[in-house]
Short mmCIF file of C-alpha atoms in Angstrom, two decimals:
data_model
loop_
_atom_site.label_atom_id
_atom_site.label_comp_id
_atom_site.label_asym_id
_atom_site.label_seq_id
_atom_site.Cartn_x
_atom_site.Cartn_y
_atom_site.Cartn_z
CA MET A 1 83.77 -18.51 170.14
CA VAL A 2 87.47 -20.48 170.96
CA ALA A 3 89.03 -17.02 170.59
CA ALA A 4 87.05 -15.16 172.86
CA ASN A 5 86.95 -18.35 175.24
CA THR A 6 90.85 -17.85 174.94
CA PHE A 7 90.19 -13.71 175.39
CA SER A 8 88.84 -14.08 178.60
CA LEU A 9 91.00 -16.76 179.77
CA VAL A 10 93.54 -14.63 179.43
CA ILE A 11 92.35 -12.21 180.93
CA ILE A 12 91.06 -14.18 183.82
CA LEU A 13 94.21 -15.00 184.67
CA LEU A 14 96.19 -12.07 184.61
CA THR A 15 93.56 -10.79 186.57
CA THR A 16 93.74 -13.20 188.75
CA LEU A 17 97.20 -15.39 189.10
CA PHE A 18 98.98 -12.66 187.86
CA VAL A 19 98.62 -8.52 188.74
CA VAL A 20 101.07 -7.00 190.86
CA TRP A 21 100.59 -3.21 190.97
CA VAL A 22 104.05 -1.46 189.22
CA ASP A 23 104.35 1.74 187.16
CA GLY A 24 104.24 0.81 184.06
CA LEU A 25 102.69 -1.66 181.67
CA SER A 26 105.64 -1.88 178.91
CA ALA A 27 107.41 -5.54 178.54
CA PRO A 28 111.03 -5.42 180.69
CA ASN A 29 113.85 -3.45 178.51
CA GLY A 30 111.51 -2.68 175.61
CA MET A 31 110.75 -6.02 174.69
CA HIS A 32 106.84 -6.97 173.70
CA TRP A 33 104.33 -9.25 175.36
CA PHE A 34 103.30 -12.38 174.14
CA VAL A 35 100.83 -15.24 175.04
CA LYS A 36 100.57 -18.86 173.54
CA THR A 37 97.29 -20.84 174.59
CA GLU A 38 97.66 -24.05 173.31
CA THR A 39 95.67 -27.54 173.94
CA PHE A 40 96.29 -30.68 173.73
CA SER A 41 95.88 -32.64 170.37
CA LYS A 42 96.64 -36.00 171.75
CA PRO A 43 95.16 -37.99 174.10
CA PHE A 44 96.46 -36.91 177.52
CA PRO A 45 98.51 -40.40 178.44
CA GLN A 46 100.41 -39.30 175.19
CA VAL A 47 101.29 -35.78 175.99
CA LYS A 48 101.91 -36.85 179.46
CA PRO A 49 105.76 -38.77 179.29
CA TYR A 50 106.44 -35.00 177.71
CA LEU A 51 105.32 -32.76 180.80
CA GLU A 52 108.17 -32.66 182.41
CA ALA A 53 110.28 -32.13 179.20
CA HIS A 54 107.88 -29.24 179.29
CA ARG A 55 107.80 -27.84 182.81
CA GLU A 56 112.06 -28.64 182.58
CA TRP A 57 112.54 -25.48 179.37
CA VAL A 58 110.22 -23.75 180.48
CA ARG A 59 112.22 -23.51 184.08
CA CYS A 60 115.64 -23.78 182.22
CA LEU A 61 114.78 -20.49 180.23
CA ARG A 62 113.12 -18.34 182.98
CA GLU A 63 117.23 -19.53 184.56
CA LYS A 64 118.77 -18.37 181.26
CA ASN A 65 116.96 -14.48 181.54
CA GLU A 66 117.17 -14.84 185.17
CA GLY A 67 118.71 -11.28 185.32
CA GLU A 68 118.33 -9.88 181.86
CA GLN A 69 114.36 -8.88 183.60
CA GLN A 70 112.72 -11.38 181.06
CA THR A 71 109.81 -12.35 182.38
CA ILE A 72 108.32 -15.86 181.33
CA VAL A 73 105.09 -17.43 183.41
CA SER A 74 103.57 -20.69 183.05
CA GLY A 75 100.59 -22.77 183.69
CA TYR A 76 97.85 -24.94 182.75
CA ARG A 77 94.14 -24.72 182.22
CA VAL A 78 91.69 -26.17 184.16
CA ASP A 79 88.10 -26.01 184.25
CA ALA A 80 85.59 -24.90 186.29
CA ASN A 81 86.02 -27.84 188.78
CA ASP A 82 89.72 -27.18 189.05
CA ARG A 83 90.63 -29.98 186.96
CA PRO A 84 93.38 -30.05 184.61
CA GLY A 85 94.01 -31.40 180.99
CA GLY A 86 92.58 -28.97 178.58
CA GLY A 87 96.27 -27.31 178.26
CA GLY A 88 98.06 -24.37 178.77
CA LEU A 89 98.93 -20.56 178.44
CA LEU A 90 102.45 -18.91 178.59
CA ILE A 91 102.99 -15.00 179.18
CA PHE A 92 106.50 -14.23 178.34
CA ALA A 93 108.30 -11.34 176.74
CA ALA A 94 110.35 -10.78 173.74
CA GLU A 95 111.73 -8.60 171.48
CA SER A 96 110.13 -9.37 168.33
CA TYR A 97 107.15 -12.22 167.06
CA GLU A 98 109.83 -13.64 165.48
CA ALA A 99 111.78 -14.22 168.81
CA ALA A 100 108.91 -15.06 170.59
CA GLU A 101 107.55 -18.31 167.45
CA LYS A 102 111.42 -18.60 167.45
CA ILE A 103 111.58 -19.01 171.78
CA VAL A 104 107.23 -21.23 171.08
CA ARG A 105 109.02 -24.09 168.54
CA GLU A 106 111.36 -25.10 170.84
CA ASP A 107 108.83 -26.48 173.66
CA PRO A 108 108.67 -30.17 174.17
CA LEU A 109 105.19 -30.66 173.88
CA VAL A 110 104.81 -28.17 170.42
CA LYS A 111 108.74 -29.91 168.77
CA ASN A 112 106.10 -33.51 169.66
CA GLU A 113 102.96 -32.05 167.90
CA CYS A 114 101.28 -32.75 171.84
CA VAL A 115 99.28 -29.58 171.52
CA ASP A 116 97.43 -27.36 169.02
CA TRP A 117 98.81 -23.40 169.75
CA GLN A 118 98.74 -20.27 169.26
CA LEU A 119 101.03 -17.48 169.59
CA ASN A 120 100.09 -13.87 169.64
CA LYS A 121 101.63 -10.09 170.71
CA TRP A 122 99.93 -8.59 173.35
CA ILE A 123 98.86 -5.04 173.93
CA ALA A 124 98.06 -4.03 177.21
CA GLU A 125 95.91 -1.31 176.65
CA THR A 126 94.35 -0.43 180.74
CA GLY A 127 95.25 -0.87 184.46
CA ASP A 128 99.14 -2.35 185.18
CA ILE A 129 101.32 -5.14 185.51
CA SER A 130 104.11 -6.84 186.44
CA LEU A 131 104.75 -10.93 185.88
CA GLU A 132 107.44 -12.81 188.25
#
């Protein structure tokens, strides 16, 4: 059930928030798409101190990879009433699963065991996207 919900969430987010019609589905520079989903594993007050470090980590990844056409999109999940607190989603391109996992393991939320996370390579089958 969790996997189905995660898959549905990824599809909804991709189609409603990040989809821009462009030519082609491949990740930039022959890389591969990866999706990291995460759910808080600690009460929010224990997670909160690490959130700004997480945001800074994402900003640094984006700045580091600017000009290399590597895409990194990060955001938090909300419930039906737009209340945050359930965890987050990171969509990015990497050369391999190992490279993607290395990136994820540097996330302050992961390093400080604030989240249970899952990393999946994503292979686009239908449609065209560009994440910016």
